[in-house]
Coordinates of C-alpha atoms in Angstrom, one line a residue:
X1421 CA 154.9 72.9 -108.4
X1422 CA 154.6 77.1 -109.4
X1423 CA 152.1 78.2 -111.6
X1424 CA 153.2 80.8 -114.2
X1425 CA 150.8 84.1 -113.9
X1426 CA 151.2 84.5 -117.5
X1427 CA 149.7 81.3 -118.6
X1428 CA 148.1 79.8 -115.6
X1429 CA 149.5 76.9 -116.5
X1430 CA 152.4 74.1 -114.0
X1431 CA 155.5 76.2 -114.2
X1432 CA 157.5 73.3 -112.6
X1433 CA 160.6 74.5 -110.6
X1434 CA 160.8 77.5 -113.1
X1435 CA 158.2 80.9 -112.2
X1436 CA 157.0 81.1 -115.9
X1437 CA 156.4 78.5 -118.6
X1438 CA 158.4 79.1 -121.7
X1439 CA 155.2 79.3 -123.5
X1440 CA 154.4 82.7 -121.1
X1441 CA 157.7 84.1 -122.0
X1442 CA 157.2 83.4 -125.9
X1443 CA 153.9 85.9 -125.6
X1444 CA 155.9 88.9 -124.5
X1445 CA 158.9 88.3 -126.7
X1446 CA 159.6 85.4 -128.9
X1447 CA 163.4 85.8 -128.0
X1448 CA 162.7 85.8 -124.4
X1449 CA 164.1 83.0 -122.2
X1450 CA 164.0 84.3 -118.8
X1451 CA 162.1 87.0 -117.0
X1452 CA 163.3 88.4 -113.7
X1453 CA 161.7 89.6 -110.9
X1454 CA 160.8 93.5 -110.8
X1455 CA 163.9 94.7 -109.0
X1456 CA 161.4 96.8 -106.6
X1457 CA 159.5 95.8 -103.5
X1458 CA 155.3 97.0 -103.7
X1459 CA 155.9 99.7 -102.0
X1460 CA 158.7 101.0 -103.5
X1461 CA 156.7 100.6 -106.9
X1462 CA 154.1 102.4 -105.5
X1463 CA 156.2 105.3 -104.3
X1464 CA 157.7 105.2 -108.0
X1465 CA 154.6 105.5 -109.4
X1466 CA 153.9 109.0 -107.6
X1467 CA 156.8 110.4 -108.4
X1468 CA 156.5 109.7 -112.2
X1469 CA 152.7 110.6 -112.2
X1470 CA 153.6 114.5 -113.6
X1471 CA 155.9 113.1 -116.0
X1472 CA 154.4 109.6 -117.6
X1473 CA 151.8 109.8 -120.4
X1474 CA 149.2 107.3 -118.3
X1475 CA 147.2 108.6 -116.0
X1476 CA 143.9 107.0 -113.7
X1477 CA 143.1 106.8 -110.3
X1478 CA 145.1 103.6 -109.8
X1479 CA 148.9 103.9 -109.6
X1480 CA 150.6 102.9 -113.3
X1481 CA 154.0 102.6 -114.1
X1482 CA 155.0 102.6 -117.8
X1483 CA 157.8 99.8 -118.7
X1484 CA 159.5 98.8 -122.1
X1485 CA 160.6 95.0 -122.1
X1486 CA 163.9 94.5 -121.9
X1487 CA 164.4 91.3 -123.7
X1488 CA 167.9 91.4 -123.8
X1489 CA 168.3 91.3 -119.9
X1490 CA 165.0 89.5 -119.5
X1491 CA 163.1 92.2 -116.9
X1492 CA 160.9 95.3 -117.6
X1493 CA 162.5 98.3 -117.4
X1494 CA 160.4 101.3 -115.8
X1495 CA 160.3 104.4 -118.1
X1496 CA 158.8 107.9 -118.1
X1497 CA 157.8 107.7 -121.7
X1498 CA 157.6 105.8 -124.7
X1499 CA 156.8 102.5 -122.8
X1500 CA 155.0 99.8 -124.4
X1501 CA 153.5 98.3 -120.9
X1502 CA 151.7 99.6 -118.4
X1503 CA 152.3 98.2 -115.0
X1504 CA 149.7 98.0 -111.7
X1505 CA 151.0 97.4 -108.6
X1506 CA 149.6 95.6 -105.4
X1507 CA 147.4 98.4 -103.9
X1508 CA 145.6 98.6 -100.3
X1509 CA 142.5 96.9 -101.9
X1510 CA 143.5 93.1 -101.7
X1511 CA 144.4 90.9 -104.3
X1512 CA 144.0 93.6 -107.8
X1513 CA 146.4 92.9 -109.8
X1514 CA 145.0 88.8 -109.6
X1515 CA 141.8 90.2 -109.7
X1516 CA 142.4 92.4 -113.6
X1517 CA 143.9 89.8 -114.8
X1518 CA 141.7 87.0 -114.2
X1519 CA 138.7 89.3 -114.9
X1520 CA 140.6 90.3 -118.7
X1521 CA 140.9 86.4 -119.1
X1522 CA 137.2 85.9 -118.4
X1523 CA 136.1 88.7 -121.0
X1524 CA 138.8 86.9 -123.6
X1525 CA 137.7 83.8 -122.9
X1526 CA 134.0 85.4 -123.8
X1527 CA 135.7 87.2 -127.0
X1528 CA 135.7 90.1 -126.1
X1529 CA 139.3 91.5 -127.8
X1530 CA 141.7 92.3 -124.9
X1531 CA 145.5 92.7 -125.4
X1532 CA 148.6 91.2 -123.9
X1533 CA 148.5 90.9 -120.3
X1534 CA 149.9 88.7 -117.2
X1535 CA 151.4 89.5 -114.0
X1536 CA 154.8 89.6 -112.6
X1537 CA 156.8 89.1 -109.8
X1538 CA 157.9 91.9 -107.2
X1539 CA 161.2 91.6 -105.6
X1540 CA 159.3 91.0 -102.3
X1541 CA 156.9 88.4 -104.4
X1542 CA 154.2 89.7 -104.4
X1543 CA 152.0 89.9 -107.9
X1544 CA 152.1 93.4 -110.2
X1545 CA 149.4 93.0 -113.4
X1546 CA 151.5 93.9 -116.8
X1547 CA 149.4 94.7 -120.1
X1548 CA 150.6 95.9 -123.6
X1549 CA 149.4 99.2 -124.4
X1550 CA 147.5 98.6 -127.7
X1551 CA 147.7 102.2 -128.9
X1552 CA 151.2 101.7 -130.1
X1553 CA 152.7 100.8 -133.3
X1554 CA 155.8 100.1 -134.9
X1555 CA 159.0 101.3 -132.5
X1556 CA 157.5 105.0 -132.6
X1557 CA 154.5 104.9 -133.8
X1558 CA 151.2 105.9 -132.3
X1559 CA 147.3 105.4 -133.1
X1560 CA 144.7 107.9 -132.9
X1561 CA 142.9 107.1 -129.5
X1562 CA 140.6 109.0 -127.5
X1563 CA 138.1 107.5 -124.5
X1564 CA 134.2 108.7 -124.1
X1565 CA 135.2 111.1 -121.7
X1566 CA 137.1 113.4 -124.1
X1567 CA 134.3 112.8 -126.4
X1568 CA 131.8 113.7 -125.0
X1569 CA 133.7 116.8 -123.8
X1570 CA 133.5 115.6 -119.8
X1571 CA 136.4 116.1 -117.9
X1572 CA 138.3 113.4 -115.2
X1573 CA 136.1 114.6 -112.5
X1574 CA 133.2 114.5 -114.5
X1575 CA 133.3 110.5 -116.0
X1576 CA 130.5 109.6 -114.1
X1577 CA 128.1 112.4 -115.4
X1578 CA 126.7 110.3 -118.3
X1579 CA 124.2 107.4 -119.1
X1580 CA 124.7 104.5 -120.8
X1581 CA 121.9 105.3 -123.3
X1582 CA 124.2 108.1 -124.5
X1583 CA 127.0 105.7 -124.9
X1584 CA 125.3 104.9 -128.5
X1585 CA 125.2 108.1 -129.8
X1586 CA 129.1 108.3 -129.3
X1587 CA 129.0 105.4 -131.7
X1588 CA 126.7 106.5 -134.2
X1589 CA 128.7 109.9 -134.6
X1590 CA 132.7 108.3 -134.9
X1591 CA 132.6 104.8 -135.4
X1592 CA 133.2 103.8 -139.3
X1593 CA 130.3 100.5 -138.6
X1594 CA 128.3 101.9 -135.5
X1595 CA 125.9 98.9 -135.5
X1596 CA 128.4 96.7 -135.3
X1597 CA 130.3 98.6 -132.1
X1598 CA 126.5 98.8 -130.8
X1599 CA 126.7 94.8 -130.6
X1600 CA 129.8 94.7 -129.1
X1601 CA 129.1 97.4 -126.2
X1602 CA 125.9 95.0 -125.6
X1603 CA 128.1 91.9 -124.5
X1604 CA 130.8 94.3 -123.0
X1605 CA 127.8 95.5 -120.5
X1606 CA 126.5 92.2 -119.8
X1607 CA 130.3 90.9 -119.3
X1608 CA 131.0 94.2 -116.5
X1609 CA 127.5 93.0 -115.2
X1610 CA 128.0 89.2 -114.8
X1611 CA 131.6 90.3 -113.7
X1612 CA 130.7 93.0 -110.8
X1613 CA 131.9 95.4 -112.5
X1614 CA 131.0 98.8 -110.8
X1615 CA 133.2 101.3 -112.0
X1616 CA 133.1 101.6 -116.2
X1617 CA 133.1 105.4 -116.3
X1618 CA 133.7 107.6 -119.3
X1619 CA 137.1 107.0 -119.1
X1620 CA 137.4 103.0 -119.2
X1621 CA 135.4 103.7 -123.0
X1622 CA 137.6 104.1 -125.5
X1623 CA 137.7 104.2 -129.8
X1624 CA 140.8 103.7 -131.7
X1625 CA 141.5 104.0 -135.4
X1626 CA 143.3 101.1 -137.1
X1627 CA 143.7 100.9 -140.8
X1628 CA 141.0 104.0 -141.2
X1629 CA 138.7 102.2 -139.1
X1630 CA 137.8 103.6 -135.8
X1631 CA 136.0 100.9 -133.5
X1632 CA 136.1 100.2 -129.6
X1633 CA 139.4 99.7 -128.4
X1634 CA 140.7 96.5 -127.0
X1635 CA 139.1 96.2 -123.2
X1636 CA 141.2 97.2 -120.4
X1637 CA 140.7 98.3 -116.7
X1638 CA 138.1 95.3 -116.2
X1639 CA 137.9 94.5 -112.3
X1640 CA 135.3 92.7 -110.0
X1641 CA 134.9 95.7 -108.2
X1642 CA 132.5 94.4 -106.3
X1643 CA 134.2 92.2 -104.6
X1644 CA 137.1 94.2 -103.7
X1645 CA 135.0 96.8 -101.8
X1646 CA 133.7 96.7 -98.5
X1647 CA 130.3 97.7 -99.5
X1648 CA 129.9 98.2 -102.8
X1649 CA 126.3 99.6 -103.3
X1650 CA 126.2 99.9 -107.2
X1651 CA 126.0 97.7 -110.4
X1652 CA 127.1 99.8 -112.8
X1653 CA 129.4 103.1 -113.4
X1654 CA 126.8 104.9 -115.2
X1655 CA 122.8 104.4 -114.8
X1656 CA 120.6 102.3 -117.1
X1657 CA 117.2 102.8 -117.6
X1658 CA 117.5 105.6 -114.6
X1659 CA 119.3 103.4 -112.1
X1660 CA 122.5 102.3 -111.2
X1661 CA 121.1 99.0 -108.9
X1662 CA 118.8 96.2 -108.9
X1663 CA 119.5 96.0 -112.5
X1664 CA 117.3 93.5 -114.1
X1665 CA 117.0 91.0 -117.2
X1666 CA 114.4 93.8 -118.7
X1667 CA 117.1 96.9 -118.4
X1668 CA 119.9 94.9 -119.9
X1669 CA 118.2 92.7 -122.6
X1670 CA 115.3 94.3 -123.7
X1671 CA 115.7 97.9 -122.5
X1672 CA 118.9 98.4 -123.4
X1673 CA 119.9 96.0 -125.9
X1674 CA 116.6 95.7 -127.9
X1675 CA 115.2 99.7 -127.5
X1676 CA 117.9 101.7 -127.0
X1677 CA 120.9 99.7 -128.9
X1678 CA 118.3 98.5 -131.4
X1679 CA 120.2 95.5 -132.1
X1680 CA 118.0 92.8 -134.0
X1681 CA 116.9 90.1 -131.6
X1682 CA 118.9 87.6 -133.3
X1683 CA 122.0 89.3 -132.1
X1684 CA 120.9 89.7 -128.7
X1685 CA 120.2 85.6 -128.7
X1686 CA 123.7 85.1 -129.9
X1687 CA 125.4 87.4 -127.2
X1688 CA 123.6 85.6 -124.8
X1689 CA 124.3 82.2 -125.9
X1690 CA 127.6 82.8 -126.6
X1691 CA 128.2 84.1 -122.7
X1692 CA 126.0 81.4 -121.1
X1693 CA 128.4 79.0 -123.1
X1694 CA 131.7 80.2 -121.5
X1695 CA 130.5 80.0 -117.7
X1696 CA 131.6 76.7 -117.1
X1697 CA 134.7 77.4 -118.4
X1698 CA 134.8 80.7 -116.5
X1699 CA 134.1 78.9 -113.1
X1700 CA 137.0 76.4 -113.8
X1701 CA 139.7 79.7 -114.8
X1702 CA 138.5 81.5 -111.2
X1703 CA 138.7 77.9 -109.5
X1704 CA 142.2 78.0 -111.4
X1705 CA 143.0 81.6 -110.8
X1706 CA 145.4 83.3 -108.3
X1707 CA 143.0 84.9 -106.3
X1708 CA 142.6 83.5 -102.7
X1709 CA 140.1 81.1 -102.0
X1710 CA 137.8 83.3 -100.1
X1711 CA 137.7 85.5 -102.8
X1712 CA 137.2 83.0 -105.5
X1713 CA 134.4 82.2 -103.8
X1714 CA 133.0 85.2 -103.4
X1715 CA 133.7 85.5 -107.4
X1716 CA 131.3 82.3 -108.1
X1717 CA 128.4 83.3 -105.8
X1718 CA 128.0 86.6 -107.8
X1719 CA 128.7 85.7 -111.5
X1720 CA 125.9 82.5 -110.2
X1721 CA 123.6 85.3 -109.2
X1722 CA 123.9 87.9 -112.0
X1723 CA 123.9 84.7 -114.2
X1724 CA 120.7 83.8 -112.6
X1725 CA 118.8 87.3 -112.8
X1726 CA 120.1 87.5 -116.4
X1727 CA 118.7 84.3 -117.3
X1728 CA 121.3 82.6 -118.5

């Protein structure tokens, strides 16, 4: 019995439910395998980088659906998907995409994502770029960095405190943004997330509203390292470690987000509500045992020092 990695759900004999299919394109009714081996994607990837509109320290490939043929097509521009291949850090594209299901699952807004099938069969992670519109069109998007006038090598000079004041100067309902960067911190916490720079901060303007984009690049990080020594991208109250319930909740939540303490009570509740139902999707997951293991034990831990 296969498991489609769109939908997590029994595939039967087939590699994707027709329920999977019907989320990238209504008139899909197959999807073949990427006609690349890992490492050929990987060596595609390099030599697009200087021409492709995507760029990050993890190789991307931009793709277009080819619904027609039923397979993704790689492109140098105007691609409505980005693709991630396998890397030499095991299991990431299993690891993004549960990690995006997790933070959906906690509703936190993510778009369209799933993984597909190399030729040599291993996993690539997909997801629909959400800063496209129409056939052609494009919204207005820009990440932290480029706001706050940093540059790539320079995403990691910044505080989380600060992150507020980038709401408060573009975001048409800061307060509300404010609320939603609370839960997005406590979900990268719960979720070892150690590497939400400038860059993985974004606002886009829909309908002459600019808010916080869709999330995207959200990875246990911690458990894909060797030795991962930090908690968090940018420090928090001074620090980057040994973060506690006082820096997340009250420091940063209560003092420097100034929400109201009933919206701090609801992102709580409405996180410690969806960890049973996170433990069942990693259980569920196609991450390897040893490393959905290693999964639970954290999220138990950060749930426990969280309070939760």
């Amino acid at each position: 019995m296969n498991i489609c990695p769109i939908t997590y759900l029994p595939s039967g004999e087939d590699k994707y439910t027709l329920m999977g299919l019907k989320k990238l394109s209504p008139r899909l009714t197959h999807l073949q395998d990427l006609p690349f081996t890992t490492e050929e994607l990987l060596r595609e990837a390099i030599e697009r980088a200087v021409k492709m509109s995507i760029q990050g320290v993890q190789p991307k490939l931009s793709a277009v659906l080819n619904v027609a043929k039923g397979r993704f097509d790689l492109v140098d521009m105007g691609g409505r998907f980005i693709l991630k291949p396998q890397t030499h850090y095991p299991e990431v594209p299993q690891n993004e995409d549960l990690t995006m299901r997790l933070a959906a699952l906690a509703g936190i807004e993510t778009p369209l994502h799933g993984m597909v099938y190399t030729r040599d069969g291993q996993l690539c992670y997909f997801v629909h770029r959400f800063d496209r519109e129409g056939i052609k069109g494009r919204l207005p998007q820009e990440d932290f960095a480029q706001l706050a006038g940093k540059e790539r090598e320079t995403k990691y000079d910044f505080s989380m405190e600060k992150l507020a004041g980038i709401l408060d100067n573009y975001c048409t309902f800061p307060a509300r943004e404010k609320a939603e960067l609370f839960k997005r911190t406590l979900f990268c916490y719960l979720t070892g997330n150690e590497d939400m720079h400038l860059k993985n901060f974004s606002l886009l303007t829909r309908k002459n509203i600019t808010s916080l984009t869709p999330a995207y690049d959200l990875l246990n990080s911690t458990i894909v390292l060797a030795r991962p020594t930090e908690e968090l991208a940018l420090p928090l109250n001074g620090k980057k470690t040994r973060l506690k319930r006082s820096d997340l909740v009250d420091y940063y939540g209560l003092q420097r987000l100034k929400l109201p303490q009933t919206a701090v009570e609801k992102v709580l509740a409405d996180l410690a509500s969806k960890l049973p139902q996170w433990e069942s999707l990693i259980e569920g997951s196609f991450l390897s045992e040893e490393r959905q293991e290693k999964y639970i034990r954290l999220l138990t831990a950060r749930r426990s020092l969280l309070e939760l």
